[in-house]
JSON list of C-alpha atoms in Angstrom, two decimals:
[
{"chain": "A", "resi": 1, "resn": "MET", "atom": "CA", "xyz": [-11.44, -35.71, -47.88]},
{"chain": "A", "resi": 2, "resn": "THR", "atom": "CA", "xyz": [-10.41, -37.81, -45.08]},
{"chain": "A", "resi": 3, "resn": "GLU", "atom": "CA", "xyz": [-8.85, -36.60, -41.91]},
{"chain": "A", "resi": 4, "resn": "ASN", "atom": "CA", "xyz": [-5.18, -37.30, -41.47]},
{"chain": "A", "resi": 5, "resn": "THR", "atom": "CA", "xyz": [-3.57, -37.78, -37.85]},
{"chain": "A", "resi": 6, "resn": "SER", "atom": "CA", "xyz": [-0.04, -38.59, -39.26]},
{"chain": "A", "resi": 7, "resn": "GLY", "atom": "CA", "xyz": [1.21, -34.95, -39.33]},
{"chain": "A", "resi": 8, "resn": "ALA", "atom": "CA", "xyz": [0.57, -34.59, -42.94]},
{"chain": "A", "resi": 9, "resn": "MET", "atom": "CA", "xyz": [-1.33, -31.41, -43.91]},
{"chain": "A", "resi": 10, "resn": "VAL", "atom": "CA", "xyz": [-4.88, -31.89, -45.29]},
{"chain": "A", "resi": 11, "resn": "ILE", "atom": "CA", "xyz": [-6.57, -28.63, -46.92]},
{"chain": "A", "resi": 12, "resn": "ARG", "atom": "CA", "xyz": [-10.35, -29.09, -46.76]},
{"chain": "A", "resi": 13, "resn": "PRO", "atom": "CA", "xyz": [-13.45, -26.83, -46.26]},
{"chain": "A", "resi": 14, "resn": "ALA", "atom": "CA", "xyz": [-14.20, -25.68, -42.75]},
{"chain": "A", "resi": 15, "resn": "ARG", "atom": "CA", "xyz": [-16.73, -27.72, -40.74]},
{"chain": "A", "resi": 16, "resn": "PRO", "atom": "CA", "xyz": [-19.17, -26.11, -37.92]},
{"chain": "A", "resi": 17, "resn": "GLU", "atom": "CA", "xyz": [-17.07, -27.99, -35.52]},
{"chain": "A", "resi": 18, "resn": "ASP", "atom": "CA", "xyz": [-14.02, -26.07, -36.61]},
{"chain": "A", "resi": 19, "resn": "ALA", "atom": "CA", "xyz": [-15.46, -22.77, -35.63]},
{"chain": "A", "resi": 20, "resn": "ARG", "atom": "CA", "xyz": [-13.97, -22.91, -32.01]},
{"chain": "A", "resi": 21, "resn": "ALA", "atom": "CA", "xyz": [-10.37, -23.33, -33.33]},
{"chain": "A", "resi": 22, "resn": "VAL", "atom": "CA", "xyz": [-10.88, -20.94, -36.26]},
{"chain": "A", "resi": 23, "resn": "GLY", "atom": "CA", "xyz": [-12.00, -18.23, -33.77]},
{"chain": "A", "resi": 24, "resn": "ASP", "atom": "CA", "xyz": [-9.02, -18.80, -31.71]},
{"chain": "A", "resi": 25, "resn": "ILE", "atom": "CA", "xyz": [-6.41, -18.71, -34.49]},
{"chain": "A", "resi": 26, "resn": "TRP", "atom": "CA", "xyz": [-8.26, -15.74, -35.76]},
{"chain": "A", "resi": 27, "resn": "TYR", "atom": "CA", "xyz": [-8.18, -13.87, -32.64]},
{"chain": "A", "resi": 28, "resn": "ARG", "atom": "CA", "xyz": [-4.52, -14.94, -31.72]},
{"chain": "A", "resi": 29, "resn": "GLY", "atom": "CA", "xyz": [-3.22, -13.98, -35.33]},
{"chain": "A", "resi": 30, "resn": "TRP", "atom": "CA", "xyz": [-5.00, -10.84, -35.46]},
{"chain": "A", "resi": 31, "resn": "CYS", "atom": "CA", "xyz": [-3.54, -9.59, -32.17]},
{"chain": "A", "resi": 32, "resn": "ASP", "atom": "CA", "xyz": [-0.09, -10.39, -33.37]},
{"chain": "A", "resi": 33, "resn": "ALA", "atom": "CA", "xyz": [-0.63, -8.65, -36.69]},
{"chain": "A", "resi": 34, "resn": "HIS", "atom": "CA", "xyz": [-2.59, -5.70, -35.70]},
{"chain": "A", "resi": 35, "resn": "LEU", "atom": "CA", "xyz": [-1.79, -4.52, -32.09]},
{"chain": "A", "resi": 36, "resn": "GLY", "atom": "CA", "xyz": [-0.20, -1.18, -32.56]},
{"chain": "A", "resi": 37, "resn": "ASN", "atom": "CA", "xyz": [-0.83, -1.15, -36.23]},
{"chain": "A", "resi": 38, "resn": "VAL", "atom": "CA", "xyz": [-4.74, -0.24, -36.29]},
{"chain": "A", "resi": 39, "resn": "PRO", "atom": "CA", "xyz": [-6.81, 2.71, -34.94]},
{"chain": "A", "resi": 40, "resn": "GLU", "atom": "CA", "xyz": [-8.07, 2.26, -31.14]},
{"chain": "A", "resi": 41, "resn": "ALA", "atom": "CA", "xyz": [-11.51, 2.23, -32.50]},
{"chain": "A", "resi": 42, "resn": "LEU", "atom": "CA", "xyz": [-10.79, -1.09, -34.26]},
{"chain": "A", "resi": 43, "resn": "LEU", "atom": "CA", "xyz": [-9.04, -2.59, -31.09]},
{"chain": "A", "resi": 44, "resn": "ALA", "atom": "CA", "xyz": [-12.22, -1.88, -29.00]},
{"chain": "A", "resi": 45, "resn": "VAL", "atom": "CA", "xyz": [-14.53, -3.84, -31.41]},
{"chain": "A", "resi": 46, "resn": "ARG", "atom": "CA", "xyz": [-11.99, -6.85, -31.96]},
{"chain": "A", "resi": 47, "resn": "THR", "atom": "CA", "xyz": [-12.43, -8.57, -28.66]},
{"chain": "A", "resi": 48, "resn": "GLN", "atom": "CA", "xyz": [-11.89, -12.16, -28.22]},
{"chain": "A", "resi": 49, "resn": "GLU", "atom": "CA", "xyz": [-15.57, -12.84, -28.13]},
{"chain": "A", "resi": 50, "resn": "SER", "atom": "CA", "xyz": [-16.01, -11.15, -31.51]},
{"chain": "A", "resi": 51, "resn": "PHE", "atom": "CA", "xyz": [-13.93, -13.38, -32.96]},
{"chain": "A", "resi": 52, "resn": "ALA", "atom": "CA", "xyz": [-15.54, -16.48, -31.65]},
{"chain": "A", "resi": 53, "resn": "VAL", "atom": "CA", "xyz": [-18.92, -15.17, -32.89]},
{"chain": "A", "resi": 54, "resn": "ARG", "atom": "CA", "xyz": [-17.58, -14.23, -36.19]},
{"chain": "A", "resi": 55, "resn": "ALA", "atom": "CA", "xyz": [-15.96, -17.63, -36.55]},
{"chain": "A", "resi": 56, "resn": "VAL", "atom": "CA", "xyz": [-19.43, -19.26, -36.01]},
{"chain": "A", "resi": 57, "resn": "GLN", "atom": "CA", "xyz": [-20.80, -16.94, -38.45]},
{"chain": "A", "resi": 58, "resn": "ARG", "atom": "CA", "xyz": [-18.04, -17.34, -41.16]},
{"chain": "A", "resi": 59, "resn": "VAL", "atom": "CA", "xyz": [-16.93, -20.90, -41.00]},
{"chain": "A", "resi": 60, "resn": "GLY", "atom": "CA", "xyz": [-18.94, -21.80, -43.84]},
{"chain": "A", "resi": 61, "resn": "ASP", "atom": "CA", "xyz": [-16.57, -19.33, -45.85]},
{"chain": "A", "resi": 62, "resn": "ALA", "atom": "CA", "xyz": [-13.52, -20.92, -44.72]},
{"chain": "A", "resi": 63, "resn": "VAL", "atom": "CA", "xyz": [-11.11, -23.46, -45.81]},
{"chain": "A", "resi": 64, "resn": "VAL", "atom": "CA", "xyz": [-8.90, -25.02, -43.05]},
{"chain": "A", "resi": 65, "resn": "ALA", "atom": "CA", "xyz": [-5.36, -26.75, -43.05]},
{"chain": "A", "resi": 66, "resn": "VAL", "atom": "CA", "xyz": [-5.28, -29.45, -40.70]},
{"chain": "A", "resi": 67, "resn": "VAL", "atom": "CA", "xyz": [-2.05, -31.07, -39.53]},
{"chain": "A", "resi": 68, "resn": "GLY", "atom": "CA", "xyz": [-1.92, -34.12, -37.05]},
{"chain": "A", "resi": 69, "resn": "GLY", "atom": "CA", "xyz": [-5.87, -34.22, -36.75]},
{"chain": "A", "resi": 70, "resn": "ALA", "atom": "CA", "xyz": [-5.92, -30.26, -35.48]},
{"chain": "A", "resi": 71, "resn": "VAL", "atom": "CA", "xyz": [-6.78, -26.97, -37.28]},
{"chain": "A", "resi": 72, "resn": "ALA", "atom": "CA", "xyz": [-3.62, -25.46, -38.10]},
{"chain": "A", "resi": 73, "resn": "GLY", "atom": "CA", "xyz": [-4.64, -22.44, -40.06]},
{"chain": "A", "resi": 74, "resn": "PHE", "atom": "CA", "xyz": [-7.54, -21.04, -42.31]},
{"chain": "A", "resi": 75, "resn": "VAL", "atom": "CA", "xyz": [-8.29, -18.68, -45.41]},
{"chain": "A", "resi": 76, "resn": "MET", "atom": "CA", "xyz": [-11.33, -17.06, -46.31]},
{"chain": "A", "resi": 77, "resn": "VAL", "atom": "CA", "xyz": [-12.14, -15.82, -49.85]},
{"chain": "A", "resi": 78, "resn": "VAL", "atom": "CA", "xyz": [-15.09, -13.51, -50.80]},
{"chain": "A", "resi": 79, "resn": "ASP", "atom": "CA", "xyz": [-15.23, -12.89, -54.66]},
{"chain": "A", "resi": 80, "resn": "ASP", "atom": "CA", "xyz": [-11.56, -11.81, -55.76]},
{"chain": "A", "resi": 81, "resn": "GLU", "atom": "CA", "xyz": [-10.39, -10.79, -52.26]},
{"chain": "A", "resi": 82, "resn": "VAL", "atom": "CA", "xyz": [-8.44, -13.16, -50.25]},
{"chain": "A", "resi": 83, "resn": "GLU", "atom": "CA", "xyz": [-10.15, -11.64, -47.14]},
{"chain": "A", "resi": 84, "resn": "GLN", "atom": "CA", "xyz": [-8.51, -13.78, -44.05]},
{"chain": "A", "resi": 85, "resn": "VAL", "atom": "CA", "xyz": [-5.22, -15.67, -44.05]},
{"chain": "A", "resi": 86, "resn": "TYR", "atom": "CA", "xyz": [-4.34, -16.81, -40.47]},
{"chain": "A", "resi": 87, "resn": "VAL", "atom": "CA", "xyz": [-2.04, -19.95, -39.12]},
{"chain": "A", "resi": 88, "resn": "ALA", "atom": "CA", "xyz": [-1.56, -21.08, -35.58]},
{"chain": "A", "resi": 89, "resn": "GLY", "atom": "CA", "xyz": [1.47, -19.67, -33.99]},
{"chain": "A", "resi": 90, "resn": "ASN", "atom": "CA", "xyz": [3.04, -23.38, -33.53]},
{"chain": "A", "resi": 91, "resn": "HIS", "atom": "CA", "xyz": [2.53, -23.66, -37.33]},
{"chain": "A", "resi": 92, "resn": "ARG", "atom": "CA", "xyz": [4.18, -20.51, -38.80]},
{"chain": "A", "resi": 93, "resn": "GLY", "atom": "CA", "xyz": [6.94, -21.18, -40.97]},
{"chain": "A", "resi": 94, "resn": "SER", "atom": "CA", "xyz": [5.84, -24.79, -41.53]},
{"chain": "A", "resi": 95, "resn": "GLY", "atom": "CA", "xyz": [4.26, -24.29, -45.06]},
{"chain": "A", "resi": 96, "resn": "VAL", "atom": "CA", "xyz": [0.73, -23.86, -43.80]},
{"chain": "A", "resi": 97, "resn": "ALA", "atom": "CA", "xyz": [0.30, -20.32, -44.97]},
{"chain": "A", "resi": 98, "resn": "ALA", "atom": "CA", "xyz": [1.89, -20.92, -48.49]},
{"chain": "A", "resi": 99, "resn": "ALA", "atom": "CA", "xyz": [-0.50, -23.79, -48.86]},
{"chain": "A", "resi": 100, "resn": "LEU", "atom": "CA", "xyz": [-3.58, -21.94, -47.54]},
{"chain": "A", "resi": 101, "resn": "LEU", "atom": "CA", "xyz": [-2.51, -18.93, -49.93]},
{"chain": "A", "resi": 102, "resn": "ALA", "atom": "CA", "xyz": [-2.18, -21.28, -52.86]},
{"chain": "A", "resi": 103, "resn": "GLU", "atom": "CA", "xyz": [-5.80, -22.67, -52.12]},
{"chain": "A", "resi": 104, "resn": "ALA", "atom": "CA", "xyz": [-7.00, -19.00, -51.84]},
{"chain": "A", "resi": 105, "resn": "GLU", "atom": "CA", "xyz": [-5.68, -18.28, -55.22]},
{"chain": "A", "resi": 106, "resn": "ARG", "atom": "CA", "xyz": [-7.27, -21.44, -56.75]},
{"chain": "A", "resi": 107, "resn": "LEU", "atom": "CA", "xyz": [-10.64, -20.30, -55.10]},
{"chain": "A", "resi": 108, "resn": "VAL", "atom": "CA", "xyz": [-10.34, -16.79, -56.79]},
{"chain": "A", "resi": 109, "resn": "VAL", "atom": "CA", "xyz": [-9.78, -18.38, -60.25]},
{"chain": "A", "resi": 110, "resn": "ALA", "atom": "CA", "xyz": [-12.56, -21.07, -59.93]},
{"chain": "A", "resi": 111, "resn": "GLY", "atom": "CA", "xyz": [-15.02, -18.08, -58.91]},
{"chain": "A", "resi": 112, "resn": "GLY", "atom": "CA", "xyz": [-14.03, -16.53, -62.40]},
{"chain": "A", "resi": 113, "resn": "HIS", "atom": "CA", "xyz": [-11.55, -13.83, -61.33]},
{"chain": "A", "resi": 114, "resn": "GLY", "atom": "CA", "xyz": [-8.04, -13.43, -63.01]},
{"chain": "A", "resi": 115, "resn": "ARG", "atom": "CA", "xyz": [-6.76, -11.21, -60.23]},
{"chain": "A", "resi": 116, "resn": "ALA", "atom": "CA", "xyz": [-6.94, -11.35, -56.48]},
{"chain": "A", "resi": 117, "resn": "TRP", "atom": "CA", "xyz": [-6.24, -8.83, -53.87]},
{"chain": "A", "resi": 118, "resn": "LEU", "atom": "CA", "xyz": [-5.91, -8.39, -50.14]},
{"chain": "A", "resi": 119, "resn": "ALA", "atom": "CA", "xyz": [-5.46, -5.93, -47.54]},
{"chain": "A", "resi": 120, "resn": "VAL", "atom": "CA", "xyz": [-2.46, -5.77, -44.94]},
{"chain": "A", "resi": 121, "resn": "VAL", "atom": "CA", "xyz": [-1.81, -3.11, -42.36]},
{"chain": "A", "resi": 122, "resn": "ALA", "atom": "CA", "xyz": [1.51, -1.27, -43.06]},
{"chain": "A", "resi": 123, "resn": "GLY", "atom": "CA", "xyz": [2.90, -2.46, -39.90]},
{"chain": "A", "resi": 124, "resn": "ASN", "atom": "CA", "xyz": [2.42, -6.09, -40.50]},
{"chain": "A", "resi": 125, "resn": "LEU", "atom": "CA", "xyz": [5.97, -6.52, -41.96]},
{"chain": "A", "resi": 126, "resn": "ARG", "atom": "CA", "xyz": [5.91, -10.49, -41.41]},
{"chain": "A", "resi": 127, "resn": "ALA", "atom": "CA", "xyz": [2.81, -10.63, -43.69]},
{"chain": "A", "resi": 128, "resn": "ARG", "atom": "CA", "xyz": [3.85, -8.11, -46.21]},
{"chain": "A", "resi": 129, "resn": "ARG", "atom": "CA", "xyz": [7.13, -10.09, -46.75]},
{"chain": "A", "resi": 130, "resn": "PHE", "atom": "CA", "xyz": [5.20, -13.43, -46.89]},
{"chain": "A", "resi": 131, "resn": "TYR", "atom": "CA", "xyz": [2.85, -12.11, -49.67]},
{"chain": "A", "resi": 132, "resn": "ALA", "atom": "CA", "xyz": [5.73, -10.48, -51.68]},
{"chain": "A", "resi": 133, "resn": "ARG", "atom": "CA", "xyz": [7.75, -13.88, -51.61]},
{"chain": "A", "resi": 134, "resn": "ASN", "atom": "CA", "xyz": [4.73, -15.42, -52.93]},
{"chain": "A", "resi": 135, "resn": "GLY", "atom": "CA", "xyz": [4.39, -13.10, -56.13]},
{"chain": "A", "resi": 136, "resn": "TRP", "atom": "CA", "xyz": [1.92, -10.53, -54.72]},
{"chain": "A", "resi": 137, "resn": "GLU", "atom": "CA", "xyz": [2.66, -6.80, -55.54]},
{"chain": "A", "resi": 138, "resn": "ASP", "atom": "CA", "xyz": [2.18, -3.94, -53.25]},
{"chain": "A", "resi": 139, "resn": "ALA", "atom": "CA", "xyz": [-0.25, -1.60, -55.05]},
{"chain": "A", "resi": 140, "resn": "GLY", "atom": "CA", "xyz": [0.02, 1.08, -52.48]},
{"chain": "A", "resi": 141, "resn": "ILE", "atom": "CA", "xyz": [-1.94, 2.43, -49.51]},
{"chain": "A", "resi": 142, "resn": "PHE", "atom": "CA", "xyz": [-5.57, 2.55, -49.43]},
{"chain": "A", "resi": 143, "resn": "ASP", "atom": "CA", "xyz": [-8.32, 3.08, -46.91]},
{"chain": "A", "resi": 144, "resn": "HIS", "atom": "CA", "xyz": [-9.65, -0.38, -45.85]},
{"chain": "A", "resi": 145, "resn": "HIS", "atom": "CA", "xyz": [-13.03, 0.05, -43.88]},
{"chain": "A", "resi": 146, "resn": "ALA", "atom": "CA", "xyz": [-13.14, -2.94, -41.47]},
{"chain": "A", "resi": 147, "resn": "PRO", "atom": "CA", "xyz": [-16.68, -3.79, -40.61]},
{"chain": "A", "resi": 148, "resn": "SER", "atom": "CA", "xyz": [-18.07, -3.61, -37.08]},
{"chain": "A", "resi": 149, "resn": "ASP", "atom": "CA", "xyz": [-21.44, -3.46, -35.24]},
{"chain": "A", "resi": 150, "resn": "GLU", "atom": "CA", "xyz": [-20.95, 0.33, -34.83]},
{"chain": "A", "resi": 151, "resn": "GLY", "atom": "CA", "xyz": [-20.07, 0.83, -38.70]},
{"chain": "A", "resi": 152, "resn": "PRO", "atom": "CA", "xyz": [-17.03, 0.70, -40.71]},
{"chain": "A", "resi": 153, "resn": "VAL", "atom": "CA", "xyz": [-13.60, 1.86, -39.22]},
{"chain": "A", "resi": 154, "resn": "ARG", "atom": "CA", "xyz": [-11.13, 3.30, -41.46]},
{"chain": "A", "resi": 155, "resn": "VAL", "atom": "CA", "xyz": [-7.74, 1.45, -41.26]},
{"chain": "A", "resi": 156, "resn": "PRO", "atom": "CA", "xyz": [-4.81, 2.46, -43.51]},
{"chain": "A", "resi": 157, "resn": "ALA", "atom": "CA", "xyz": [-3.47, -0.52, -45.41]},
{"chain": "A", "resi": 158, "resn": "HIS", "atom": "CA", "xyz": [-1.65, -1.93, -48.20]},
{"chain": "A", "resi": 159, "resn": "ARG", "atom": "CA", "xyz": [-3.46, -3.40, -50.98]},
{"chain": "A", "resi": 160, "resn": "TYR", "atom": "CA", "xyz": [-1.58, -6.35, -52.60]},
{"chain": "A", "resi": 161, "resn": "VAL", "atom": "CA", "xyz": [-2.62, -7.72, -56.01]},
{"chain": "A", "resi": 162, "resn": "LYS", "atom": "CA", "xyz": [-1.74, -10.80, -58.08]},
{"chain": "A", "resi": 163, "resn": "ARG", "atom": "CA", "xyz": [-2.81, -11.69, -61.51]},
{"chain": "A", "resi": 164, "resn": "LEU", "atom": "CA", "xyz": [-3.72, -15.33, -61.53]},
{"chain": "A", "resi": 165, "resn": "THR", "atom": "CA", "xyz": [-4.34, -16.26, -65.24]}
]
């Protein structure tokens, strides 16, 4: 897929050179969604540097939305889980998130799964409304175990599910 600098959105696999943008979008979006909504133990390990490191490690797992030649958001899918969906602040409400979510759903189906799931912290009302508008159902509260170098951190979250086939 060729890059498009006209302002039209292009969805493509992330490249190593996208890691910096992915890390920045991930950190800023994570802070917007999680500050005040997750345990202090998770805040302590989710530093800006940790997102930069994780972005380099995970850029091969990401798909990005590019608008006007710049990364506007990304999604990561692992098996049947839509693991990460983040959009740069200046692109929220522009359709980037919906396009990335549709791509994530396509990837889940391509991986042989008929149902997808994702976790959203209870206080992230913007994301919860977004997923509901896009046909996802709230299957209730569960204990999400967020990975960290010190071991998993228990985070109460809502499990959203969507049948895809």
